[in-house]
Coordinates of C-alpha atoms in Angstrom, one line a residue:
Chain A
X12 CA -12.4 12.4 -11.6
X13 CA -10.1 14.4 -14.4
X14 CA -9.4 17.2 -11.4
X15 CA -7.5 14.5 -10.3
X16 CA -5.9 12.6 -13.6
X17 CA -5.2 16.0 -15.1
X18 CA -2.9 17.4 -12.4
X19 CA -1.0 13.8 -12.3
X20 CA -0.2 13.8 -15.6
X21 CA 0.7 17.0 -15.9
X22 CA 3.1 16.0 -12.9
X23 CA 5.4 14.2 -15.6
X24 CA 5.9 17.6 -17.8
X25 CA 6.3 19.4 -14.4
X26 CA 9.4 17.0 -13.3
X27 CA 11.1 17.2 -17.1
X28 CA 10.8 21.4 -17.3
X29 CA 11.6 22.3 -13.8
X30 CA 15.5 23.4 -13.6
X31 CA 17.0 20.8 -11.5
X32 CA 17.3 23.0 -8.1
X33 CA 13.4 22.8 -7.9
X34 CA 12.7 19.4 -9.0
X35 CA 11.8 17.8 -5.5
X36 CA 10.6 21.3 -4.4
X37 CA 8.1 21.2 -7.0
X38 CA 7.1 17.9 -7.3
X39 CA 6.3 17.5 -3.5
X40 CA 4.2 20.4 -3.5
X41 CA 2.2 19.3 -6.8
X42 CA 1.7 16.1 -5.4
X43 CA 0.4 17.1 -2.3
X44 CA -1.9 19.3 -3.6
X45 CA -3.5 16.5 -6.0
X46 CA -4.0 14.4 -2.3
X47 CA -5.4 17.4 -1.2
X48 CA -8.1 17.5 -4.1
X49 CA -8.3 13.9 -3.5
X50 CA -10.4 14.0 -0.6
X51 CA -13.0 15.8 -2.6
X52 CA -14.1 11.9 -3.3
X53 CA -14.7 11.3 0.2
X54 CA -18.1 13.1 -0.4
X55 CA -20.2 10.4 -1.7
X56 CA -23.4 11.5 -2.7
X57 CA -25.7 8.4 -3.1
X58 CA -26.2 6.4 0.0
X59 CA -23.9 3.3 -0.7
X60 CA -23.4 3.1 -4.4
X61 CA -21.1 4.5 -6.9
X62 CA -20.4 8.3 -7.5
X63 CA -19.4 8.2 -11.3
X64 CA -18.7 11.5 -13.4
X65 CA -18.7 9.6 -16.5
X66 CA -19.4 5.7 -17.3
X67 CA -15.8 4.2 -17.4
X68 CA -14.4 6.4 -14.3
X69 CA -16.4 5.9 -10.5
X70 CA -15.5 5.8 -7.3
X71 CA -17.6 3.8 -4.2
X72 CA -17.1 3.3 -0.8
X73 CA -14.8 0.5 -1.1
X74 CA -12.3 2.4 -3.2
X75 CA -12.3 5.6 -2.3
X76 CA -10.0 5.2 1.1
X77 CA -7.5 3.2 -1.3
X78 CA -7.6 5.7 -3.9
X79 CA -6.6 8.3 -1.6
X80 CA -4.2 6.3 0.1
X81 CA -2.5 6.2 -3.5
X82 CA -3.0 9.7 -3.7
X83 CA -1.3 10.3 -0.4
X84 CA 1.7 8.3 -1.5
X85 CA 2.7 9.8 -4.3
X86 CA 4.4 13.1 -2.0
X87 CA 5.5 10.6 0.6
X88 CA 7.6 8.4 -2.0
X89 CA 9.0 11.5 -3.4
X90 CA 9.7 12.7 0.7
X91 CA 11.5 9.3 1.0
X92 CA 13.5 9.1 -2.3
X93 CA 14.8 12.5 -2.1
X94 CA 17.9 11.7 -0.3
X95 CA 19.2 8.5 -2.0
X96 CA 18.5 9.6 -5.9
X97 CA 19.9 13.1 -5.3
X98 CA 23.8 11.9 -5.6
X99 CA 22.8 10.5 -9.2
X100 CA 22.5 12.2 -12.9
X101 CA 19.5 14.6 -12.9
X102 CA 17.8 13.1 -16.2
X103 CA 17.8 9.9 -14.2
X104 CA 16.5 11.7 -11.1
X105 CA 13.4 12.8 -13.3
X106 CA 13.1 9.4 -14.9
X107 CA 12.5 7.9 -11.4
X108 CA 10.1 10.3 -10.6
X109 CA 8.1 9.9 -13.6
X110 CA 8.2 6.3 -13.0
X111 CA 6.7 7.1 -9.5
X112 CA 4.2 9.4 -11.1
X113 CA 3.0 6.9 -14.0
X114 CA 2.7 4.5 -11.2
X115 CA 0.0 6.1 -9.3
X116 CA -1.7 7.5 -12.6
X117 CA -2.5 3.8 -13.1
X118 CA -3.3 3.1 -9.9
X119 CA -5.7 5.8 -10.0
X120 CA -7.4 4.4 -12.6
X121 CA -7.4 0.7 -11.5
X122 CA -9.0 1.5 -8.5
X123 CA -11.5 3.8 -10.4
X124 CA -12.4 1.4 -13.4
X125 CA -15.8 0.8 -14.0
X126 CA -15.1 -2.3 -16.1
X127 CA -13.7 -5.2 -14.7
X128 CA -11.2 -5.4 -18.5
X129 CA -10.3 -1.8 -17.6
X130 CA -9.3 -3.0 -13.9
X131 CA -7.1 -6.0 -15.3
X132 CA -5.1 -4.0 -17.7
X133 CA -4.6 -1.1 -15.3
X134 CA -3.8 -4.3 -12.7
X135 CA -1.4 -5.4 -14.8
X136 CA 0.2 -1.8 -16.0
X137 CA 1.4 -1.6 -12.4
X138 CA 3.6 -4.2 -13.1
X139 CA 5.9 -2.5 -15.4
X140 CA 7.1 0.8 -13.6
X141 CA 7.0 -0.8 -10.6
X142 CA 9.5 -3.2 -12.2
X143 CA 11.7 -0.8 -13.5
X144 CA 11.8 0.6 -10.0
X145 CA 12.9 -2.6 -8.4
X146 CA 15.5 -4.1 -10.8
X147 CA 17.2 -0.6 -12.2
X148 CA 17.3 1.5 -8.6
X149 CA 17.4 -1.5 -6.2
X150 CA 21.0 -1.9 -4.2
X151 CA 21.8 -5.5 -4.5
X152 CA 22.7 -7.9 -6.9
X153 CA 19.2 -9.9 -5.9
X154 CA 17.3 -7.5 -7.4
X155 CA 17.0 -9.2 -11.0
X156 CA 16.2 -12.1 -9.3
X157 CA 13.6 -10.3 -7.0
X158 CA 12.3 -8.4 -10.1
X159 CA 11.6 -11.8 -12.2
X160 CA 9.7 -13.5 -9.0
X161 CA 7.8 -10.2 -8.9
X162 CA 6.5 -10.1 -12.5
X163 CA 6.3 -14.0 -13.2
X164 CA 4.3 -14.7 -10.0
X165 CA 2.2 -12.1 -10.8
X166 CA 1.6 -12.8 -14.6
X167 CA 1.4 -16.0 -14.1
X168 CA -1.5 -15.1 -11.6
X169 CA -3.3 -13.2 -14.1
X170 CA -3.7 -14.7 -17.3
X171 CA -5.9 -17.2 -15.9
X172 CA -8.0 -13.7 -14.9
X173 CA -7.9 -12.7 -18.2
X174 CA -9.7 -16.2 -19.6
X175 CA -12.0 -16.0 -16.9
X176 CA -12.9 -12.5 -17.2
X177 CA -13.5 -13.0 -20.9
X178 CA -15.5 -16.2 -20.3
X179 CA -17.7 -13.5 -18.2
X180 CA -18.4 -11.0 -20.6
X181 CA -19.4 -13.5 -23.5
X182 CA -21.5 -15.0 -20.7
X183 CA -22.8 -11.6 -19.3
X184 CA -22.3 -9.4 -22.1
X185 CA -20.7 -6.4 -20.2
X186 CA -18.2 -6.5 -17.2
X187 CA -19.3 -3.0 -15.8
X188 CA -18.9 -3.2 -12.2
X189 CA -21.7 -1.1 -12.0
X190 CA -24.1 -3.8 -12.9
X191 CA -22.2 -6.5 -12.0
X192 CA -23.9 -6.3 -8.5
X193 CA -27.4 -6.9 -9.7
X194 CA -26.5 -10.0 -12.2
X195 CA -28.8 -13.2 -11.2
X196 CA -26.6 -15.9 -9.5
X197 CA -25.0 -18.1 -12.0
X198 CA -25.4 -22.0 -12.1
X199 CA -22.1 -23.6 -11.4
X200 CA -22.2 -27.7 -11.9
X201 CA -19.4 -28.2 -14.5
X202 CA -15.7 -28.8 -13.0
X203 CA -14.7 -26.1 -15.5
X204 CA -16.8 -23.8 -13.7
X205 CA -14.9 -24.5 -10.6
X206 CA -11.6 -23.8 -12.4
X207 CA -13.0 -20.6 -13.9
X208 CA -13.6 -19.5 -10.2
X209 CA -10.4 -20.4 -9.2
X210 CA -9.4 -18.4 -12.6
X211 CA -11.0 -15.3 -11.3
X212 CA -9.3 -15.1 -7.7
X213 CA -5.8 -16.4 -8.4
X214 CA -4.5 -13.5 -9.7
X215 CA -5.7 -11.7 -6.5
X216 CA -4.3 -14.1 -4.1
X217 CA -1.1 -14.1 -5.6
X218 CA -1.3 -10.5 -5.3
X219 CA -2.5 -10.3 -1.5
X220 CA -0.6 -12.4 -1.2
X221 CA -1.5 -15.5 -0.3
X222 CA 0.9 -17.7 2.0
X223 CA 1.8 -20.8 -0.5
X224 CA 2.4 -18.5 -3.5
X225 CA 3.9 -15.2 -1.5
X226 CA 7.5 -15.8 -2.5
X227 CA 7.8 -12.5 -4.9
X228 CA 6.8 -10.5 -1.9
X229 CA 10.0 -10.6 0.8
X230 CA 12.3 -10.4 -2.3
X231 CA 10.7 -7.9 -3.9
X232 CA 10.4 -5.5 -0.7
X233 CA 13.4 -6.1 0.5
X234 CA 15.3 -5.1 -3.1
X235 CA 13.2 -2.3 -3.8
X236 CA 14.8 1.0 -3.1
X237 CA 12.2 2.7 -0.4
X238 CA 9.7 4.3 -2.6
X239 CA 9.4 1.0 -4.5
X240 CA 9.0 -0.8 -0.9
X241 CA 6.4 1.8 0.3
X242 CA 4.0 1.3 -3.2
X243 CA 4.3 -2.2 -3.2
X244 CA 3.6 -2.3 0.7
X245 CA 0.9 0.1 0.4
X246 CA -1.0 -0.1 -2.2
X247 CA -0.2 -2.6 -4.6
X248 CA -0.9 -5.3 -2.4
X249 CA -4.4 -3.8 -2.0
X250 CA -4.9 -4.0 -5.6
X251 CA -5.1 -7.9 -5.2
X252 CA -7.8 -7.5 -2.0
X253 CA -9.6 -4.3 -4.1
X254 CA -10.0 -7.0 -7.1
X255 CA -11.3 -9.8 -4.7
X256 CA -14.0 -7.9 -3.2
X257 CA -15.2 -6.8 -6.4
X258 CA -15.4 -10.0 -8.4
X259 CA -16.7 -11.6 -5.1
X260 CA -20.0 -10.5 -5.9
X261 CA -20.2 -12.4 -9.0
X262 CA -18.6 -16.1 -7.6
X263 CA -21.2 -16.5 -4.8
X264 CA -22.5 -20.0 -4.5
X265 CA -19.2 -21.7 -4.9
X266 CA -17.3 -19.5 -2.8
X267 CA -19.2 -21.3 0.3
X268 CA -17.2 -24.4 -1.0
X269 CA -14.4 -23.8 -3.0
X270 CA -13.0 -20.4 -0.2
X271 CA -12.4 -23.6 2.4
X272 CA -8.7 -24.4 1.6
X273 CA -7.6 -20.9 0.8
X274 CA -9.3 -19.1 4.2
X275 CA -6.9 -22.3 5.5
X276 CA -3.9 -21.2 3.9
X277 CA -4.4 -17.7 4.9
X278 CA -4.7 -18.7 8.2
X279 CA -2.1 -20.4 8.4
X280 CA -0.1 -18.1 6.9
X281 CA -0.7 -15.4 9.3
X282 CA 1.5 -18.2 12.0
X283 CA 4.0 -19.0 9.7
X284 CA 4.9 -16.0 7.9
X285 CA 4.6 -14.7 11.7
X286 CA 6.6 -17.0 13.1
X287 CA 9.1 -16.3 9.9
X288 CA 9.3 -12.9 11.0
X289 CA 10.8 -14.0 14.7
X290 CA 13.8 -15.7 13.1
X291 CA 14.6 -12.6 10.8
X292 CA 17.8 -11.3 10.6
X293 CA 17.3 -8.6 7.7
X294 CA 15.3 -5.6 8.6
X295 CA 13.2 -5.1 5.8
X296 CA 12.7 -8.8 5.3
X297 CA 10.7 -8.8 8.5
X298 CA 8.3 -5.8 8.0
X299 CA 8.0 -7.7 4.0
X300 CA 6.9 -10.9 6.1
X301 CA 4.5 -8.9 8.7
X302 CA 3.0 -7.6 5.6
X303 CA 2.4 -10.9 4.1
X304 CA 0.8 -11.8 7.8
X305 CA -1.4 -9.0 7.9
X306 CA -2.9 -9.6 4.2
X307 CA -3.3 -13.0 5.1
X308 CA -5.9 -11.8 8.0
X309 CA -7.2 -9.3 5.0
X310 CA -7.8 -12.4 3.0
X311 CA -9.4 -14.8 5.4
X312 CA -11.6 -11.9 6.1
X313 CA -12.9 -11.1 2.3
X314 CA -13.0 -15.2 1.3
X315 CA -15.8 -15.5 4.5
X316 CA -17.7 -13.1 2.4
X317 CA -19.8 -11.4 4.8
X318 CA -20.5 -7.6 5.8
X319 CA -17.8 -7.6 9.0
X320 CA -15.6 -9.5 6.9
X321 CA -15.1 -6.9 4.4
X322 CA -15.3 -4.2 6.7
X323 CA -12.3 -5.3 8.4
X324 CA -10.4 -6.0 5.2
X325 CA -11.1 -2.6 4.2
X326 CA -9.8 -1.0 7.2
X327 CA -7.3 -3.6 7.7
X328 CA -5.9 -3.0 4.0
X329 CA -5.8 1.1 4.7
X330 CA -4.4 1.1 7.9
X331 CA -2.3 -1.6 7.2
X332 CA -0.8 0.6 4.1
X333 CA 0.0 3.3 6.2
X334 CA 1.7 1.6 9.0
X335 CA 4.0 -0.7 6.7
X336 CA 4.8 2.1 4.8
X337 CA 6.1 4.0 7.9
X338 CA 7.8 0.4 8.6
X339 CA 10.0 0.7 5.7
X340 CA 10.5 4.5 5.6
X341 CA 12.1 4.3 9.6
X342 CA 13.9 1.1 7.8
X343 CA 15.2 3.4 5.1
X344 CA 16.4 5.9 7.6
X345 CA 18.3 3.3 9.1
X346 CA 19.5 2.0 5.6
X347 CA 20.8 5.6 4.3
X348 CA 23.1 5.9 7.4
X349 CA 24.7 2.2 8.0
X350 CA 24.1 0.7 4.4
X351 CA 23.0 -2.5 5.8
X352 CA 19.8 -3.6 6.8
X353 CA 21.1 -6.6 9.5
X354 CA 19.3 -6.1 13.1
X355 CA 22.4 -7.2 14.6
X356 CA 24.1 -4.5 13.4
X357 CA 21.8 -1.6 13.6
X358 CA 21.1 -2.0 17.4
X359 CA 20.4 0.4 20.2
X360 CA 19.7 3.3 18.0
X361 CA 17.7 5.0 20.6
X362 CA 20.8 6.0 22.1
X363 CA 22.0 7.9 18.9
X364 CA 18.5 8.9 17.4
X365 CA 16.3 9.6 20.2
X366 CA 13.2 11.4 18.3
X367 CA 13.1 8.4 15.4
X368 CA 12.7 5.9 18.2
X369 CA 9.6 8.0 19.0
X370 CA 8.6 7.2 15.3
X371 CA 9.5 3.4 15.8
X372 CA 7.8 3.2 18.5
X373 CA 4.2 4.5 17.5
X374 CA 4.7 2.8 14.0
X375 CA 5.3 -0.9 16.0
X376 CA 2.4 -0.1 17.8
X377 CA 0.4 0.5 15.3
X378 CA 1.5 -2.7 13.3
X379 CA 0.8 -4.6 16.8
X380 CA -2.9 -3.8 16.4
X381 CA -2.7 -1.4 19.7
X382 CA -6.2 0.1 20.2
X383 CA -7.5 2.4 19.5
X384 CA -5.5 2.3 16.1
X385 CA -7.8 1.2 13.3
X386 CA -5.4 -1.9 12.6
X387 CA -7.0 -3.0 15.5
X388 CA -10.4 -2.2 14.5
X389 CA -9.4 -4.1 11.0
X390 CA -8.3 -7.5 12.6
X391 CA -11.1 -7.5 15.1
X392 CA -13.6 -7.5 12.7
X393 CA -11.9 -9.8 10.5
X394 CA -11.4 -12.1 13.8
X395 CA -15.5 -11.9 14.4
X396 CA -15.6 -12.9 10.8
X397 CA -13.7 -15.9 10.4
X398 CA -14.8 -17.2 14.2
X399 CA -18.7 -16.8 12.9
X400 CA -17.4 -19.1 9.9
X401 CA -16.0 -21.3 11.9
X402 CA -15.0 -21.5 15.4
X403 CA -11.8 -23.5 15.5
X404 CA -10.0 -20.4 13.6
X405 CA -9.9 -18.5 16.6
X406 CA -6.7 -20.7 17.5
X407 CA -5.3 -19.7 14.6
X408 CA -6.2 -16.3 14.8
X409 CA -5.5 -15.6 18.5
X410 CA -2.0 -17.1 17.9
X411 CA -1.5 -14.7 15.4
X412 CA -2.2 -12.0 17.2
X413 CA -0.2 -13.1 19.5
X414 CA 2.9 -13.9 17.1
X415 CA 2.4 -10.1 15.8
X416 CA 2.8 -8.4 18.8
X417 CA 5.9 -10.1 19.9
X418 CA 7.5 -9.9 16.4
X419 CA 6.6 -6.1 16.5
X420 CA 7.9 -5.8 19.9
X421 CA 11.0 -7.7 18.9
X422 CA 11.9 -5.2 16.0
X423 CA 11.5 -2.4 17.8
X424 CA 13.7 -3.8 20.8
X425 CA 15.9 -5.2 18.2
X426 CA 16.5 -1.8 16.4
X427 CA 16.1 0.4 19.5
X428 CA 17.2 -1.1 22.7
X429 CA 20.3 -3.0 23.6
X430 CA 23.9 -2.2 23.3
X431 CA 24.8 0.0 20.7
X432 CA 27.7 -1.3 18.5
X433 CA 30.7 0.7 18.3
X434 CA 30.4 1.3 14.4
X435 CA 27.3 3.1 14.6
X436 CA 27.7 6.0 17.3
X437 CA 29.1 8.9 14.8
X438 CA 25.8 8.2 12.8
X439 CA 24.2 12.0 11.7
X440 CA 21.4 12.8 13.4
X441 CA 17.6 12.7 11.9
X442 CA 16.6 15.1 9.1
X443 CA 13.5 17.4 9.5
X444 CA 12.8 15.4 6.0
X445 CA 12.5 11.9 8.2
X446 CA 10.6 13.2 10.6
X447 CA 8.0 14.6 8.4
X448 CA 7.7 11.8 6.5
X449 CA 7.5 9.6 9.3
X450 CA 4.2 12.4 10.6
X451 CA 2.4 12.3 7.4
X452 CA 2.0 8.6 7.4
X453 CA 1.2 8.3 11.4
X454 CA -1.1 11.1 11.6
X455 CA -4.0 9.9 8.9
X456 CA -4.0 7.0 11.0
X457 CA -4.3 8.9 14.3
X458 CA -7.0 11.2 12.5
X459 CA -9.0 7.8 11.3
X460 CA -9.1 7.2 14.4
X461 CA -11.5 9.8 14.8
X462 CA -13.7 9.2 11.8
X463 CA -13.4 5.7 10.9
X464 CA -16.4 5.5 8.9
X465 CA -14.6 6.6 6.1
X466 CA -13.2 3.3 5.6
X467 CA -16.0 1.1 6.8
X468 CA -16.7 0.4 3.2
X469 CA -20.4 -0.1 1.7
X470 CA -21.2 -2.8 3.5
X471 CA -21.8 -1.6 7.2
X472 CA -24.4 0.8 7.2
Chain B
X6 CA 34.1 -15.0 -45.6
X7 CA 36.3 -15.8 -42.8
X8 CA 37.1 -11.5 -43.8
X9 CA 33.2 -10.8 -43.6
X10 CA 32.6 -12.6 -40.1
X11 CA 35.5 -10.7 -38.7
X12 CA 33.9 -7.5 -39.9
X13 CA 31.2 -8.0 -38.5
X14 CA 32.7 -9.2 -35.4
X15 CA 34.7 -6.2 -34.9
X16 CA 31.1 -4.4 -35.0
X17 CA 29.3 -6.1 -32.3
X18 CA 32.5 -5.8 -30.4
X19 CA 32.6 -2.5 -30.1
X20 CA 28.6 -2.4 -28.6
X21 CA 28.5 -2.3 -24.7
X22 CA 25.5 -4.2 -24.1
X23 CA 26.5 -3.1 -20.4
X24 CA 25.6 0.1 -20.9
X25 CA 22.5 -0.2 -23.2
X26 CA 21.1 -2.3 -20.2
X27 CA 21.8 0.0 -17.5
X28 CA 24.0 -2.1 -15.3
X29 CA 26.3 -0.8 -12.6
X30 CA 29.7 -0.3 -13.5
X31 CA 31.7 -1.3 -10.5
X32 CA 35.2 -0.1 -11.1
X33 CA 37.6 1.7 -8.9
X34 CA 38.5 4.6 -11.3
X35 CA 36.1 7.2 -11.4
X36 CA 34.6 7.3 -15.0
X37 CA 33.0 10.3 -16.4
X38 CA 30.4 8.1 -18.2
X39 CA 26.7 8.3 -17.1
X40 CA 27.2 4.7 -16.1
X41 CA 30.0 4.9 -13.5
X42 CA 28.6 8.3 -12.1
X43 CA 26.1 6.6 -10.0
X44 CA 28.7 4.5 -8.1
X45 CA 27.1 2.6 -5.1
X46 CA 29.1 2.4 -1.8
X47 CA 27.9 -0.9 -0.7
X48 CA 29.4 -2.3 -3.9
X49 CA 32.7 -0.1 -3.4
X50 CA 33.6 -0.2 0.5
X51 CA 36.7 1.5 -0.3
X52 CA 35.5 4.8 -2.0
X53 CA 33.9 5.1 1.6
X54 CA 30.9 7.5 -0.1
X55 CA 27.3 7.9 1.4
X56 CA 24.4 8.0 -0.1
X57 CA 24.8 12.0 -0.4
X58 CA 28.0 11.2 -2.2
X59 CA 29.8 13.2 0.7
X60 CA 32.6 10.8 1.3
X61 CA 32.0 10.8 5.1
X62 CA 31.5 14.0 5.5
X63 CA 28.0 14.7 7.1
X64 CA 25.6 17.5 5.3
X65 CA 25.5 19.0 8.7
X66 CA 29.4 20.4 8.2
X67 CA 28.9 22.6 5.4
X68 CA 25.2 23.6 6.1
X69 CA 24.6 23.2 10.4
X70 CA 20.6 23.7 9.4
X71 CA 20.3 20.8 7.1
X72 CA 16.9 20.0 6.5
X73 CA 17.7 16.6 4.6
X74 CA 16.6 17.9 1.0
X75 CA 19.2 19.3 -0.5
X76 CA 22.9 20.2 -0.2
X77 CA 22.4 24.1 -1.7
X78 CA 21.1 25.9 2.0
X79 CA 18.6 28.1 0.0
X80 CA 16.7 25.1 -2.1
X81 CA 16.8 23.5 1.4
X82 CA 15.1 25.4 3.5
X83 CA 12.5 26.1 0.5
X84 CA 11.9 22.6 0.1
X85 CA 11.3 22.2 3.9
X86 CA 8.8 25.2 4.1
X87 CA 7.0 23.8 1.0
X88 CA 7.1 20.0 2.2
X89 CA 5.8 21.1 5.7
X90 CA 3.6 23.8 4.1
X91 CA 1.4 22.1 1.7
X92 CA 1.9 18.4 3.8
X93 CA 0.7 19.6 7.7
X94 CA -1.3 23.1 7.0
X95 CA -2.8 22.8 3.9
X96 CA -3.5 18.8 3.5
X97 CA -4.0 17.8 6.8
X98 CA -5.5 20.8 8.5
X99 CA -7.9 21.9 5.3
X100 CA -8.2 18.0 4.5
X101 CA -9.4 17.1 8.0
X102 CA -11.3 20.1 8.4
X103 CA -13.2 19.0 5.0
X104 CA -13.5 15.7 6.3
X105 CA -15.2 16.9 9.9
X106 CA -17.9 19.1 7.9
X107 CA -18.8 15.9 5.1
X108 CA -22.2 15.3 5.5
X109 CA -24.0 12.4 7.5
X110 CA -23.2 10.0 5.3
X111 CA -26.0 6.9 4.8
X112 CA -27.3 9.0 7.8
X113 CA -25.7 6.9 10.5
X114 CA -24.9 9.8 13.2
X115 CA -28.9 10.8 12.8
X116 CA -30.0 7.2 13.2
X117 CA -28.1 7.2 16.2
X118 CA -29.3 10.6 17.6
X119 CA -32.9 9.8 16.8
X120 CA -32.7 6.2 18.7
X121 CA -31.0 7.8 21.7
X122 CA -34.0 10.4 21.1
X123 CA -36.9 7.3 20.9
X124 CA -35.1 5.9 24.2
X125 CA -36.1 8.9 26.0
X126 CA -39.4 9.6 25.1
X127 CA -40.5 6.1 25.4
X128 CA -38.5 5.7 28.7
X129 CA -40.5 8.8 29.7
X130 CA -43.8 7.8 28.7
X131 CA -43.7 4.3 30.1
X132 CA -43.9 2.6 27.0
X133 CA -41.8 -0.6 26.1
X134 CA -38.7 0.3 23.8
X135 CA -39.1 -1.7 20.7
X136 CA -41.9 -3.8 19.6
X137 CA -40.8 -7.5 19.5
X138 CA -42.4 -8.5 16.4
X139 CA -40.1 -7.1 13.6
X140 CA -43.8 -7.4 11.4
X141 CA -47.1 -6.8 12.7
X142 CA -48.4 -9.9 13.2
X143 CA -52.1 -8.9 11.8
X144 CA -50.7 -7.9 8.7
X145 CA -49.0 -11.2 7.6
X146 CA -50.9 -12.9 5.3
X147 CA -50.3 -16.6 5.4
X148 CA -51.4 -18.8 2.8
X149 CA -54.5 -21.2 4.3
X150 CA -53.1 -24.8 4.6
X151 CA -56.1 -26.4 3.1
X152 CA -54.5 -24.9 -0.6
X153 CA -51.3 -26.4 0.2
X154 CA -49.6 -29.0 -2.3

């Protein structure tokens, strides 16, 4: 664990002491080496349980894929931001990279925490660098509103979580995840127990987000700069899913009845946000709503509390993280050239940037869950799991799959095909950096096809 | 007292809260202050700058081999080399090899091979592939009905 944490922390002196010329080169290289070392976490020593170096930080098959995704994403964020940050003064560039590194550090601590309070503190701590990134480096005036929504939605959801965790600590004596899985089921009789149940889950539902409390997401994703959008879509949403999966082992008998409205909201959200995607004019907003749609499936999968549901949730979280981040990077390549996100104004790009079309095509195919890409595997597991929960969900999930395919196709056709507006025929060609960025997003997805058991989690044995 | 208030006001009015909170300073004149130098092009269409600060000149003009990393061609080339090397050759290739040779976690691949081998063996011997009872019936100890209630 320390072999990742110390190099990550030492990235901060690197950013501040490196001469200006080599800042981006060294931070990219060092963060890639950290990403390579993070793959060591995949060597699980025990069968299905935790691999821990000390009692505070441990990894298990649920947290390992998310940790590796976090470590992989830092170099990708640095690559993506290099272009739009470079005109700024050097100290501001260094501060930006420092914020990304701090975010990475808190995320690693959050996913590897063995104690729920530490997870909670890191969960909250990730809000601060993200807020600073959105409100300081976002491009439009709406970024202040977006930051406010982001901060206060998450904080309002997580205050009940703090109270619930403290109550739990009082009753159980310890909130260590290592022992939480072996607690005897608790008796829940009173109304306050049910409110406690809701308090445990609300923070994570807001973070996922669940449809209905998802309003912060389109704002935050759209107004954030590219690195902010990437980390939000790829990792921060998954904090919610991870937290839910950890805490549900304690909530058990209540969840059978109480999860009913949340599963229904999640499934309904897939349809609604998918339909909203079809009517979006802003490209980043379309990708943001597509994130809500996929996370709705994840929420439904987790709340069904079955092995297949959990497995599907983990697979979909990892696959969606990479693909959604890829789509945001693609939208950013358009934005850096044309300075607008309107779909109508950046059409017909295939003629101008044909190589980028390949990446658009692959990313959109992955987004619509084309077999054999892991997105499909995750979605199928969850669809089967919810079908087992109730037969009627197949209508919602099936329709949701159809709408997902149609808005992904819509996104591809609107940006790549069609008449090219005359004002963008002189765009400069794609950079090697952008091609590398896209390749680094999509290659792990393709490689996961050959060894999916890395992301099946600890339920599917 | 009015004089005191006026002096306080003179001090306060010099504090520029805008620069403290880093609000973008949209102005048409180039300013040397740190706030103004990060001018955003979409707030100032008249200046017509792109995200490089190149003022509509593509970076490919000065450096036909521009890779997208930096305006300095030497740094650009080395950044490209380092990024590609550490990402593809190191992280993906070496990492992928490491993952490929990971031990068989949970004995899943062993279980598959074992099952196939057992099936082949039992089919060859003509035995049934699997007993239909999960537990052996003779080993189940049922409580006698007389002792109930």
